[in-house]
Coordinates of C-alpha atoms in Angstrom, one line a residue:
Chain F
M1 CA -193.4 -11.4 -59.2
T2 CA -193.3 -15.0 -60.3
Y3 CA -190.5 -14.4 -62.9
L4 CA -187.6 -12.4 -62.6
A5 CA -185.0 -11.6 -65.7
K6 CA -181.9 -11.2 -63.0
S7 CA -180.7 -12.1 -59.6
P8 CA -180.2 -8.5 -58.1
W9 CA -176.7 -8.1 -56.9
I10 CA -176.4 -5.5 -54.2
I11 CA -173.3 -3.0 -53.5
H12 CA -173.1 -1.7 -49.9
Y13 CA -171.8 1.6 -48.7
D14 CA -171.5 2.8 -45.5
A15 CA -171.8 6.4 -45.7
S16 CA -171.5 8.2 -42.3
S17 CA -173.4 5.5 -40.8
C18 CA -173.2 4.5 -36.7
N19 CA -172.6 0.9 -38.2
G20 CA -176.3 -0.2 -36.6
C21 CA -177.7 -0.5 -40.1
D22 CA -174.7 -1.9 -41.6
I23 CA -174.4 -4.9 -39.5
E24 CA -178.2 -5.3 -40.1
I25 CA -177.5 -5.5 -43.9
L26 CA -175.0 -8.2 -43.2
A27 CA -177.3 -10.0 -40.6
C28 CA -179.8 -10.2 -44.1
L29 CA -177.1 -12.3 -45.6
T30 CA -176.6 -14.9 -42.9
P31 CA -179.0 -17.9 -42.3
M32 CA -181.7 -16.3 -40.0
Y33 CA -182.6 -14.0 -42.7
D34 CA -180.8 -15.4 -45.8
V35 CA -181.6 -13.1 -48.8
E36 CA -179.4 -15.3 -51.0
R37 CA -182.7 -17.5 -51.5
F38 CA -183.6 -14.6 -53.6
G39 CA -180.5 -14.6 -55.7
I40 CA -179.2 -11.6 -54.0
I41 CA -175.3 -11.3 -53.3
N42 CA -173.4 -8.7 -51.6
T43 CA -170.8 -7.7 -54.1
G44 CA -167.9 -5.4 -53.5
N45 CA -167.5 -4.4 -57.3
P46 CA -170.1 -1.6 -58.2
K47 CA -169.7 -2.7 -62.0
H48 CA -171.2 -6.0 -60.8
A49 CA -173.9 -4.6 -58.6
D50 CA -177.7 -3.7 -59.6
I51 CA -178.8 -2.5 -56.2
F52 CA -176.8 0.4 -54.4
V53 CA -177.4 0.2 -50.4
V54 CA -176.5 2.9 -48.8
T55 CA -176.6 3.5 -45.1
G56 CA -175.8 6.7 -43.3
S57 CA -176.0 10.5 -44.6
I58 CA -173.7 12.4 -47.0
N59 CA -170.8 14.1 -45.4
E60 CA -167.7 16.0 -46.7
A61 CA -165.5 13.4 -47.1
N62 CA -168.0 10.7 -48.9
R63 CA -170.1 12.7 -51.4
E64 CA -167.2 11.8 -53.6
V65 CA -167.1 8.2 -53.2
I66 CA -171.0 7.9 -53.0
Q67 CA -171.0 9.8 -56.9
N68 CA -168.2 7.2 -58.0
I69 CA -170.2 4.2 -57.0
Y70 CA -173.3 5.4 -58.7
N71 CA -171.7 6.3 -61.5
Q72 CA -170.0 3.2 -62.3
M73 CA -172.9 1.2 -61.8
P74 CA -174.3 -0.2 -65.1
D75 CA -178.1 0.7 -66.1
P76 CA -180.6 -0.2 -65.1
K77 CA -179.9 0.6 -61.2
V78 CA -181.7 1.2 -58.3
V79 CA -180.9 3.1 -55.0
V80 CA -182.0 2.0 -51.6
A81 CA -181.6 4.4 -48.6
V82 CA -181.5 2.6 -45.7
G83 CA -182.1 3.9 -42.1
I84 CA -183.4 7.2 -41.1
C85 CA -179.9 8.9 -41.7
A86 CA -179.6 8.0 -45.4
C87 CA -183.5 9.1 -45.7
S88 CA -183.0 12.5 -43.9
G89 CA -180.1 12.6 -41.9
G90 CA -181.8 11.4 -38.6
V91 CA -180.7 12.3 -34.9
F92 CA -177.2 13.9 -36.6
R93 CA -179.0 16.2 -39.2
E94 CA -177.6 19.0 -36.9
C95 CA -174.5 18.1 -36.9
Y96 CA -171.8 20.3 -38.8
N97 CA -170.7 17.9 -41.3
V98 CA -173.7 16.4 -42.2
A99 CA -175.3 17.3 -45.2
G100 CA -178.8 15.7 -45.2
G101 CA -180.1 12.6 -46.8
I102 CA -178.6 10.4 -49.7
D103 CA -181.3 12.0 -52.2
K104 CA -179.3 15.4 -51.9
L105 CA -176.7 13.9 -53.8
I106 CA -178.1 10.8 -56.3
P107 CA -181.6 9.9 -57.0
V108 CA -183.2 7.6 -54.4
D109 CA -185.8 4.8 -55.2
V110 CA -186.7 3.2 -52.2
Y111 CA -186.5 4.7 -48.2
V112 CA -186.1 2.3 -45.3
P113 CA -186.5 4.4 -41.9
G114 CA -185.9 2.9 -38.8
C115 CA -182.9 3.6 -36.2
A116 CA -181.5 0.7 -37.0
A117 CA -183.4 -0.4 -39.8
R118 CA -184.8 -3.9 -39.0
P119 CA -183.3 -6.8 -41.1
E120 CA -187.1 -7.4 -41.9
S121 CA -187.7 -3.9 -43.4
I122 CA -184.6 -4.2 -45.1
I123 CA -185.6 -7.2 -46.9
D124 CA -188.6 -5.5 -47.8
G125 CA -187.2 -2.3 -49.2
I126 CA -184.5 -4.6 -51.3
V127 CA -187.8 -6.6 -52.9
T128 CA -189.6 -3.4 -53.6
A129 CA -186.5 -2.1 -55.2
W130 CA -186.1 -5.4 -57.3
G131 CA -189.9 -4.6 -58.9
I132 CA -188.5 -1.0 -59.4
L133 CA -185.5 -2.8 -61.2
E134 CA -187.7 -4.7 -63.4
E135 CA -189.6 -1.8 -64.3
K136 CA -186.4 0.3 -65.4
L137 CA -185.0 -2.8 -67.2
K138 CA -188.6 -2.8 -69.1
N139 CA -188.7 0.6 -70.1
K140 CA -185.2 0.8 -70.6
V141 CA -184.7 3.9 -68.1
S142 CA -181.0 5.2 -68.2
S143 CA -180.0 7.0 -65.0
P144 CA -178.3 10.3 -65.3
M145 CA -174.6 10.8 -64.4
V146 CA -174.3 12.7 -61.1
S147 CA -171.7 15.3 -60.7
D148 CA -171.1 17.6 -57.7
H149 CA -170.0 20.6 -59.6
D150 CA -172.3 23.1 -58.0
H151 CA -171.0 21.9 -54.6
K152 CA -167.6 22.3 -55.9
A153 CA -167.8 25.7 -57.0
H154 CA -169.8 26.7 -53.9
H155 CA -167.0 25.3 -51.9
K156 CA -164.4 27.5 -53.3
H157 CA -166.3 30.5 -52.8
A158 CA -167.0 29.7 -49.2
Q159 CA -163.4 28.5 -48.5
G160 CA -165.0 25.9 -46.3
G161 CA -163.2 22.8 -45.0
A162 CA -159.9 22.2 -43.7
Q163 CA -157.2 22.7 -46.2
Chain M
M1 CA -167.8 5.5 -6.4
M2 CA -164.8 5.9 -8.1
E3 CA -161.6 7.6 -7.1
P4 CA -161.6 11.7 -7.9
Q5 CA -159.7 12.7 -10.6
L6 CA -157.3 15.6 -10.1
I7 CA -155.9 17.6 -13.1
T8 CA -152.7 19.7 -12.8
P9 CA -152.3 23.0 -14.6
I10 CA -149.0 23.4 -16.2
S11 CA -147.6 25.9 -18.7
I12 CA -147.1 25.2 -22.4
G13 CA -143.4 24.7 -22.0
D14 CA -143.9 22.1 -19.4
V15 CA -146.1 20.0 -22.0
V16 CA -142.8 18.2 -23.4
T17 CA -141.0 17.8 -20.2
K18 CA -143.9 16.1 -18.3
A19 CA -144.3 13.5 -21.3
E20 CA -140.9 12.5 -21.0
Q21 CA -141.4 12.1 -17.4
A22 CA -144.3 10.1 -17.8
K23 CA -142.7 7.8 -20.3
K24 CA -139.8 7.2 -17.8
D25 CA -142.1 6.6 -15.2
G26 CA -143.8 3.9 -17.4
K27 CA -147.1 5.4 -18.2
R28 CA -149.0 4.9 -21.2
L29 CA -150.7 8.0 -23.1
V30 CA -154.4 7.6 -22.7
Q31 CA -155.7 10.5 -24.7
I32 CA -155.0 14.4 -25.6
G33 CA -158.4 16.3 -25.6
C34 CA -159.3 20.0 -26.2
T35 CA -162.4 21.9 -25.0
K36 CA -163.3 25.8 -25.6
I37 CA -164.2 27.6 -22.5
E38 CA -165.2 30.9 -23.9
D39 CA -162.0 32.4 -25.6
N40 CA -159.7 29.9 -24.2
F41 CA -158.7 26.3 -25.4
E42 CA -157.9 23.9 -22.6
I43 CA -156.0 21.0 -23.8
I44 CA -156.0 17.9 -21.3
Y45 CA -152.9 15.2 -21.6
V46 CA -154.0 12.0 -20.2
Y47 CA -151.4 9.4 -18.8
D48 CA -152.0 6.2 -16.9
K49 CA -150.0 3.5 -15.2
N50 CA -151.9 0.5 -13.5
Y51 CA -155.2 2.3 -13.7
Q52 CA -154.3 5.3 -12.2
M53 CA -154.7 8.6 -14.1
T54 CA -152.4 11.4 -14.5
S55 CA -153.6 14.4 -16.1
Y56 CA -152.3 17.5 -17.2
R57 CA -154.1 20.7 -18.5
I58 CA -152.8 23.7 -20.4
T59 CA -154.6 26.6 -21.5
V60 CA -154.3 28.3 -24.7
K61 CA -155.7 30.7 -27.0
Q62 CA -156.3 30.0 -30.7
D63 CA -153.8 30.3 -33.3
D64 CA -151.5 29.6 -30.4
E65 CA -148.5 26.9 -31.3
I66 CA -148.4 24.0 -28.9
P67 CA -145.4 21.6 -29.1
S68 CA -146.0 18.0 -30.2
I69 CA -145.3 15.0 -27.7
S70 CA -145.4 12.6 -30.8
G71 CA -141.6 12.4 -30.4
I72 CA -142.1 10.8 -27.4
Y73 CA -145.3 8.9 -27.6
F74 CA -145.4 8.1 -31.4
G75 CA -149.2 7.6 -31.4
A76 CA -149.9 11.2 -30.1
F77 CA -150.1 12.3 -33.8
V78 CA -153.8 11.1 -34.2
Y79 CA -154.7 13.5 -30.8
E80 CA -152.6 16.1 -32.4
N81 CA -153.7 16.4 -35.8
E82 CA -157.5 16.2 -34.5
I83 CA -156.8 19.1 -32.3
H84 CA -155.3 21.1 -35.4
D85 CA -158.1 19.9 -37.6
L86 CA -161.3 20.8 -35.1
Y87 CA -159.8 23.6 -33.2
G88 CA -157.4 25.4 -35.2
I89 CA -154.6 25.3 -32.8
H90 CA -151.0 24.6 -34.2
V91 CA -149.1 22.0 -33.2
K92 CA -145.4 22.1 -33.9
G93 CA -143.4 19.2 -35.0
I94 CA -145.8 16.1 -35.3
N95 CA -144.1 13.0 -36.8
I96 CA -147.0 12.2 -39.2
D97 CA -148.6 16.1 -39.9
F98 CA -151.7 15.8 -42.1
K99 CA -151.6 19.2 -42.4
G100 CA -155.4 19.7 -41.8
T101 CA -156.6 16.6 -43.8
F102 CA -157.0 14.3 -41.1
Y103 CA -160.9 15.2 -40.7
K104 CA -162.4 16.6 -44.2
T105 CA -165.0 19.1 -42.7
T106 CA -167.7 21.3 -44.3
I107 CA -166.9 24.1 -41.7
K108 CA -163.2 24.9 -41.1
H109 CA -162.1 24.4 -37.4
P110 CA -165.9 23.6 -36.7
F111 CA -165.2 23.1 -32.5
S112 CA -163.9 27.2 -32.8
V113 CA -167.3 28.6 -33.8
T114 CA -170.8 28.4 -33.1
I115 CA -172.6 27.0 -36.2
V116 CA -176.1 27.2 -36.9
K117 CA -177.8 25.8 -39.8
E118 CA -180.1 28.4 -41.2
D119 CA -181.7 26.0 -44.0
D120 CA -183.0 23.4 -41.6
T121 CA -186.3 23.8 -40.2
C122 CA -186.4 21.1 -37.4
Q123 CA -183.6 22.1 -35.1
N124 CA -183.3 23.4 -31.6
K125 CA -181.6 26.9 -32.0
Chain V
M1 CA -133.7 -0.6 -53.8
S2 CA -136.7 -1.1 -56.1
K3 CA -139.1 1.3 -57.3
Q4 CA -141.9 2.4 -54.6
I5 CA -145.5 2.2 -55.9
T6 CA -148.7 3.6 -53.7
V7 CA -151.8 1.4 -53.5
P8 CA -155.0 3.0 -52.2
F9 CA -156.9 0.4 -50.0
G10 CA -160.4 1.3 -49.3
P11 CA -162.7 3.6 -48.7
Q12 CA -165.1 0.9 -50.2
H13 CA -163.3 -2.2 -50.3
P14 CA -165.0 -5.9 -49.9
V15 CA -163.5 -6.9 -46.5
L16 CA -164.3 -3.8 -44.8
P17 CA -167.8 -3.2 -44.1
E18 CA -166.8 0.4 -43.0
P19 CA -165.2 3.1 -45.0
L20 CA -161.3 3.2 -43.8
H21 CA -158.6 4.5 -46.5
L22 CA -155.2 3.6 -46.3
D23 CA -152.2 4.6 -48.9
L24 CA -149.9 1.5 -49.0
V25 CA -146.6 2.4 -50.2
L26 CA -145.1 -0.7 -51.8
E27 CA -141.8 -1.9 -52.8
D28 CA -142.6 -4.8 -54.6
E29 CA -145.1 -7.1 -52.5
K30 CA -143.9 -5.8 -49.4
V31 CA -145.5 -2.6 -47.7
V32 CA -142.9 -0.2 -46.4
D33 CA -145.2 2.7 -45.3
V34 CA -148.9 3.4 -44.4
I35 CA -150.8 6.6 -44.4
P36 CA -154.0 6.4 -42.8
T37 CA -156.9 8.7 -44.0
I38 CA -159.7 8.6 -42.1
G39 CA -163.0 11.2 -41.7
Y40 CA -165.2 9.2 -44.1
V41 CA -167.8 8.6 -41.2
H42 CA -167.1 12.1 -39.3
R43 CA -170.4 13.6 -38.3
G44 CA -169.4 16.0 -35.6
L45 CA -171.7 14.5 -33.1
E46 CA -169.6 15.7 -30.0
K47 CA -171.1 19.3 -30.6
L48 CA -174.3 18.3 -30.6
V49 CA -174.3 18.6 -26.7
E50 CA -174.7 22.6 -27.4
K51 CA -178.2 21.6 -28.6
R52 CA -179.2 18.6 -26.6
E53 CA -179.8 18.5 -23.1
Y54 CA -177.6 16.1 -21.0
T55 CA -180.6 13.7 -20.6
E56 CA -181.6 13.6 -24.4
Y57 CA -177.8 13.4 -25.2
V58 CA -177.9 9.8 -24.0
F59 CA -179.3 8.7 -27.3
I60 CA -176.9 10.6 -29.3
A61 CA -173.9 8.8 -27.4
E62 CA -175.5 5.6 -27.9
R63 CA -175.5 6.2 -31.6
I64 CA -171.9 6.9 -31.7
C65 CA -171.7 3.5 -33.1
G66 CA -174.2 0.7 -33.4
I67 CA -171.9 -2.0 -32.1
C68 CA -170.8 -0.9 -29.1
S69 CA -173.9 1.2 -28.8
F70 CA -174.8 0.0 -25.2
I71 CA -171.4 0.7 -23.6
H72 CA -171.1 4.2 -25.2
S73 CA -174.3 5.1 -23.3
Q74 CA -173.5 3.5 -20.1
T75 CA -169.9 5.3 -20.0
Y76 CA -171.6 8.5 -20.8
V77 CA -174.2 7.9 -18.2
Q78 CA -171.9 6.8 -15.7
G79 CA -169.8 10.0 -16.1
I80 CA -172.6 12.2 -15.5
E81 CA -173.5 10.3 -12.4
Q82 CA -170.0 10.6 -11.3
I83 CA -170.3 14.1 -11.4
M84 CA -173.8 14.5 -10.2
G85 CA -172.4 12.2 -7.0
L86 CA -175.7 9.9 -8.0
E87 CA -175.8 6.3 -6.4
I88 CA -177.7 4.4 -8.5
P89 CA -179.3 1.3 -7.3
E90 CA -177.4 -1.9 -7.4
R91 CA -179.8 -3.8 -9.3
A92 CA -179.4 -1.1 -12.3
Q93 CA -175.5 -1.5 -11.8
Y94 CA -175.9 -5.5 -12.3
L95 CA -178.0 -4.9 -15.3
R96 CA -175.6 -2.6 -16.8
T97 CA -173.4 -5.3 -16.4
I98 CA -175.5 -8.3 -17.9
W99 CA -176.2 -6.0 -21.1
S100 CA -172.8 -4.9 -21.6
E101 CA -171.3 -8.4 -21.6
Y102 CA -174.3 -9.2 -24.0
S103 CA -173.0 -6.5 -26.2
R104 CA -169.5 -7.7 -26.0
L105 CA -170.6 -11.3 -27.2
H106 CA -172.4 -9.9 -30.1
S107 CA -169.7 -7.7 -31.0
H108 CA -167.2 -10.4 -31.0
L109 CA -169.2 -13.1 -33.0
L110 CA -169.7 -10.1 -35.3
W111 CA -166.1 -9.7 -35.7
L112 CA -165.2 -13.6 -35.9
G113 CA -167.7 -13.7 -38.7
C114 CA -166.3 -11.0 -40.6
F115 CA -162.8 -12.0 -40.0
A116 CA -163.4 -15.5 -41.4
D117 CA -165.2 -13.9 -44.3
S118 CA -162.4 -11.7 -45.2
M119 CA -160.4 -14.9 -45.6
G120 CA -162.6 -17.0 -47.6
F121 CA -163.8 -19.0 -44.6
E122 CA -167.5 -18.7 -45.3
S123 CA -169.0 -21.4 -43.1
V124 CA -167.4 -19.9 -39.8
F125 CA -168.8 -16.4 -41.0
M126 CA -172.4 -18.0 -41.6
N127 CA -172.3 -19.8 -38.1
S128 CA -171.0 -17.2 -35.8
W129 CA -173.6 -14.7 -37.3
R130 CA -176.3 -17.8 -36.7
L131 CA -175.0 -17.7 -32.9
R132 CA -175.3 -14.1 -32.8
E133 CA -178.9 -14.3 -33.4
H134 CA -179.4 -15.9 -30.1
I135 CA -177.5 -12.7 -28.3
L136 CA -179.8 -10.5 -30.2
D137 CA -183.0 -12.2 -29.6
D138 CA -182.1 -12.0 -25.8
L139 CA -181.2 -8.5 -26.5
E140 CA -184.4 -7.4 -28.2
A141 CA -186.4 -9.2 -25.5
T142 CA -185.1 -7.6 -22.6
T143 CA -184.4 -4.1 -24.0
G144 CA -186.4 -3.7 -27.2
G145 CA -183.7 -2.9 -29.6
R146 CA -181.5 -5.5 -31.6
V147 CA -178.5 -3.2 -31.8
I148 CA -179.4 0.0 -30.5
Q149 CA -181.0 -0.6 -27.0
G150 CA -181.7 2.7 -25.9
V151 CA -182.2 1.4 -22.3
C152 CA -179.6 3.5 -20.3
K153 CA -180.8 6.4 -18.7
V154 CA -179.2 9.1 -16.2
G155 CA -179.9 7.6 -12.6
G156 CA -180.5 3.7 -13.8
V157 CA -182.2 1.7 -16.5
R158 CA -185.3 2.1 -18.3
R159 CA -186.3 -1.9 -18.1
D160 CA -185.9 -4.4 -15.5
I161 CA -185.5 -8.3 -16.2
T162 CA -187.6 -10.8 -14.5
P163 CA -186.0 -13.5 -12.7
E164 CA -187.6 -16.0 -14.7
K165 CA -186.5 -14.1 -18.1
L166 CA -182.9 -13.8 -16.3
D167 CA -183.0 -18.0 -15.7
E168 CA -184.1 -18.5 -19.0
M169 CA -181.1 -16.5 -20.5
V170 CA -178.5 -18.0 -18.7
K171 CA -179.7 -21.6 -19.9
G172 CA -180.1 -20.2 -23.4
L173 CA -176.3 -19.1 -23.0
K174 CA -175.6 -22.6 -21.5
G175 CA -177.2 -24.0 -24.5
I176 CA -175.2 -22.0 -27.1
E177 CA -172.0 -22.4 -25.2
H178 CA -170.9 -25.7 -26.3
E179 CA -171.8 -24.8 -30.2
L180 CA -169.5 -21.5 -29.3
Q181 CA -166.9 -24.0 -28.4
D182 CA -166.9 -26.1 -31.4
L183 CA -166.8 -22.9 -33.5
T184 CA -164.0 -21.2 -31.8
N185 CA -162.1 -25.0 -31.7
V186 CA -162.6 -25.1 -35.6
F187 CA -161.5 -21.6 -36.1
L188 CA -158.4 -21.7 -34.0
H189 CA -157.4 -25.2 -34.5
D190 CA -157.6 -25.1 -38.4
S191 CA -154.2 -25.5 -39.9
S192 CA -154.6 -23.1 -42.7
I193 CA -155.8 -20.4 -40.5
Q194 CA -153.1 -20.9 -38.4
H195 CA -150.7 -20.6 -41.4
R196 CA -152.3 -17.5 -42.6
L197 CA -152.2 -16.1 -39.0
K198 CA -149.0 -17.0 -37.1
G199 CA -146.2 -14.8 -36.8
I200 CA -148.0 -12.4 -38.8
G201 CA -148.2 -8.6 -37.8
V202 CA -146.3 -9.2 -34.5
L203 CA -146.7 -6.3 -32.1
S204 CA -144.4 -6.5 -29.2
K205 CA -145.5 -5.7 -25.9
E206 CA -143.2 -2.5 -25.4
D207 CA -144.8 -1.0 -28.9
A208 CA -148.2 -2.1 -27.7
Y209 CA -147.9 -0.4 -24.3
Y210 CA -146.4 3.0 -25.6
L211 CA -148.3 3.2 -28.9
G212 CA -151.5 3.2 -26.8
A213 CA -152.9 0.0 -27.8
V214 CA -156.1 -1.0 -25.7
G215 CA -158.3 -4.0 -25.6
P216 CA -157.4 -7.2 -27.6
T217 CA -155.0 -5.6 -29.5
A218 CA -153.2 -5.0 -26.4
R219 CA -154.2 -8.2 -24.8
G220 CA -153.0 -9.9 -27.3
S221 CA -149.4 -8.8 -27.1
G222 CA -149.2 -9.8 -23.1
L223 CA -150.4 -6.4 -21.6
A224 CA -153.0 -7.2 -19.1
I225 CA -155.3 -3.8 -19.5
D226 CA -158.9 -4.3 -19.3
I227 CA -160.8 -1.1 -17.6
R228 CA -163.4 -3.8 -16.2
E229 CA -160.6 -4.4 -13.5
T230 CA -161.1 -1.4 -11.9
G231 CA -164.5 -2.2 -11.1
Y232 CA -167.1 0.3 -12.6
A233 CA -170.8 -1.2 -12.7
A234 CA -170.7 -4.3 -10.7
F235 CA -167.4 -5.7 -12.2
G236 CA -166.0 -5.1 -8.8
K237 CA -168.0 -7.7 -7.4
I238 CA -167.6 -10.2 -10.0
N239 CA -164.4 -12.8 -10.5
F240 CA -163.0 -12.8 -13.6
K241 CA -159.6 -12.6 -15.3
P242 CA -158.6 -10.7 -18.7
V243 CA -157.8 -12.9 -21.2
V244 CA -153.9 -12.5 -22.3
E245 CA -152.1 -14.2 -25.1
Y246 CA -148.4 -13.6 -25.3
D247 CA -147.6 -14.0 -29.1
G248 CA -148.5 -10.5 -30.3
D249 CA -149.1 -11.8 -33.7
C250 CA -152.7 -11.7 -35.4
Y251 CA -153.3 -15.1 -34.0
A252 CA -152.8 -14.4 -30.5
R253 CA -155.3 -11.3 -31.2
C254 CA -157.8 -13.7 -32.6
A255 CA -157.6 -16.2 -29.4
V256 CA -158.1 -13.3 -27.3
R257 CA -161.9 -12.6 -28.4
A258 CA -162.5 -16.3 -29.0
K259 CA -161.7 -16.9 -25.4
E260 CA -163.2 -13.7 -23.9
M261 CA -166.7 -14.8 -25.4
F262 CA -166.6 -17.4 -22.8
T263 CA -165.4 -15.0 -20.2
S264 CA -168.7 -12.9 -20.9
I265 CA -170.8 -15.6 -20.5
D266 CA -169.2 -16.5 -17.0
I267 CA -169.9 -12.9 -16.0
I268 CA -173.6 -13.0 -17.1
E269 CA -173.9 -16.0 -14.9
Q270 CA -172.3 -14.8 -11.6
C271 CA -174.3 -11.7 -12.2
A272 CA -177.7 -13.7 -12.5
K273 CA -176.9 -15.4 -9.3
K274 CA -175.7 -12.4 -7.2
I275 CA -178.2 -9.7 -8.6
P276 CA -180.1 -8.1 -5.6
D277 CA -183.7 -7.0 -5.8
G278 CA -184.7 -3.5 -5.9
T279 CA -185.7 -0.5 -8.1
V280 CA -183.8 0.3 -11.3
D281 CA -184.0 4.1 -11.3
M282 CA -184.2 6.8 -9.2
K283 CA -185.3 10.7 -9.5
V284 CA -182.9 12.7 -11.3
T285 CA -182.8 16.6 -10.7
G286 CA -180.2 19.3 -11.3
A287 CA -177.7 19.4 -14.0
P288 CA -174.1 18.3 -13.8
D289 CA -171.6 20.9 -12.5
G290 CA -167.8 19.5 -13.1
E291 CA -165.6 17.3 -15.1
Y292 CA -165.1 13.7 -15.2
F293 CA -162.9 11.1 -17.4
S294 CA -165.4 8.0 -17.6
R295 CA -163.9 4.9 -18.4
A296 CA -165.1 1.4 -19.7
E297 CA -164.0 -1.6 -21.4
Q298 CA -165.4 -1.8 -24.8
P299 CA -165.2 -5.1 -27.1
R300 CA -162.5 -3.3 -28.5
G301 CA -161.0 -1.8 -26.0
E302 CA -161.0 1.2 -23.4
V303 CA -163.3 4.0 -24.1
I304 CA -163.2 7.4 -22.5
H305 CA -165.9 9.9 -22.2
Y306 CA -164.7 13.1 -20.8
I307 CA -167.6 15.1 -19.9
K308 CA -167.8 18.6 -18.4
G309 CA -170.6 20.6 -17.4
N310 CA -171.4 23.8 -15.9
G311 CA -174.3 23.4 -14.1
K312 CA -176.6 24.2 -17.2
K313 CA -179.1 21.7 -19.1
N314 CA -176.5 21.5 -21.7
L315 CA -172.8 20.3 -21.3
V316 CA -169.9 22.2 -22.2
R317 CA -168.0 19.4 -23.8
H318 CA -168.2 15.7 -24.6
R319 CA -165.2 14.5 -26.1
V320 CA -165.1 10.6 -26.7
R321 CA -161.8 8.7 -27.3
T322 CA -162.8 5.4 -28.8
P323 CA -160.4 2.3 -28.9
T324 CA -160.0 2.2 -32.6
F325 CA -158.9 5.8 -32.6
T326 CA -156.0 4.8 -30.1
N327 CA -155.4 1.5 -32.2
I328 CA -154.5 3.7 -35.4
P329 CA -150.8 3.9 -34.4
P330 CA -150.2 0.3 -33.3
L331 CA -152.1 -0.7 -36.7
V332 CA -149.7 1.6 -38.8
T333 CA -146.6 0.1 -36.9
L334 CA -148.0 -3.3 -37.4
L335 CA -148.8 -2.9 -41.5
K336 CA -144.9 -1.7 -42.2
G337 CA -143.2 -4.6 -43.2
C338 CA -146.2 -7.1 -44.1
D339 CA -147.1 -8.6 -47.4
L340 CA -149.7 -6.7 -49.5
A341 CA -151.8 -10.1 -49.2
D342 CA -151.9 -9.8 -45.3
V343 CA -153.0 -6.3 -45.3
P344 CA -156.9 -7.2 -45.0
V345 CA -156.0 -9.8 -42.3
I346 CA -153.9 -7.3 -40.3
V347 CA -156.3 -4.6 -40.4
L348 CA -159.4 -7.0 -39.4
T349 CA -157.3 -8.2 -36.5
I350 CA -157.5 -4.9 -34.7
D351 CA -161.2 -5.0 -35.0
P352 CA -161.4 -1.4 -36.5
C353 CA -164.9 0.2 -35.5
I354 CA -164.7 3.1 -37.8
G355 CA -168.0 4.8 -36.8
C356 CA -166.6 4.9 -33.1
A357 CA -163.0 6.3 -34.3
E358 CA -164.4 9.2 -36.3
R359 CA -167.5 10.0 -34.5

């Protein structure tokens, strides 16, 4: 990659992560690793973001939040699952409130394993995502809107969750 | 070795009087925690003063109602809502009652039931 | 009385690396009521004791939180050791003390950076995270992990530190101490920072005590509650005084954390001088039968692990009461009556760690 049309901005959301991966993502922004040299900025607004970085797995409370953020991001967009919890659920996969990896809810483009994922591998993941972003831009890929209707219907039926 | 810890068993009716006594003695509320022992639930109230812990234990059944001590210790509401949401024990008169929305969980009152995730292939059953 | 409006704060908010949701009821710019909603990070890991043996569960206990990771595993194994009556080697106790002070340093620097960032003080953010990398390098060199160390086990620790490395670590800390001094001086004596923090979000001593505030939130209000004084691990053999400030405002809580970093460096130095030779672990057989409240001082305050076993490999109950959980009622009280613009700053002065709080 010698030329890029965009400086990819990322939005980070902590799903049900233990903070281990989150602080490593923050560490990527700081002088030691410094991803800002690639033009990568951590933004708080989904409408400004190109890359959605998620740590931790899906649980009952945050599935709606993840979908909202994903749907609000403009095309083209790329999702990076950081840490083993975001990839598959990790050590917490057997917990009653963990539904599994992020890919059960939104399409994931890059998986970054590790507990906690090291800053080097996070940067590697984001740079890979960047290539995919360029590809999507070139091919004018539009991402689907995700919704959780199935889950909600099931939920009503099962009467789960605290009322 | 640290000091041995004594947990005094009391009845449900004594919860509020013990809390009042603790506040009068200048103790702070450390925690309220619940444990499921077979069909019963043990709730332990822990108070502390100068690093000396005083603990009281009550034993209740599911769907029993316990009195809230949030009128005495304002901060007790977090523990009492937690006990309600995770164990399904009713707490009467909490100052900030979330009515079961403190924790959103897939399974109602998860700590009161045995849970096996059927669709997961790699787990210890 | 003017009209009331409710403004949601979080769960996805630029100043919060973690999801916490507050419904702020406003009258003009003043916050009149606050309703916290948690549960965005609730995994239910306490229930995993049914599926994991008590020795394996150390790894789960460590992953309650990625910032307080070491102290969580330490508190958990301390509880198990108490129940089983294990007297672990003294060297292991000292090593645990050293690592727990290292994690306090890394946590406080992390907080200082995030806090400065929340009010737009970017250079302090960058500098404190740069210094934090020194701490993480030492942690990684001695334990193998940057934020999740995995070094505690029932009956001791997994790794030893050689005397040469220990010397090097102390020299390294001495080396960054003056940089740390510069950084905290800039932060604490900056007039705009003082303007932003002094007299804002005042928690009285009495409120702090009865609402259950712990850690720097309590010590900022003049309460000398520091569980390290009970002398767990090797703290009983170390000279230190808890840092206490009396104003109870945002500035006092910040000052406590800033000064605690130097206490931590001092404790590590004392440990390096006093650490005895010997083994670092012991053989453990059997299973815990009994119950115990294990306490320790985390960067955010007193943490309690309640452990109950019945002589089987799987525990009956593991209940964690984390400092952030008990700091929620003081936070609610603090926010009432403040300006909307001060909310992010006040929230960050209790150093919320949601991963801990919701488990």
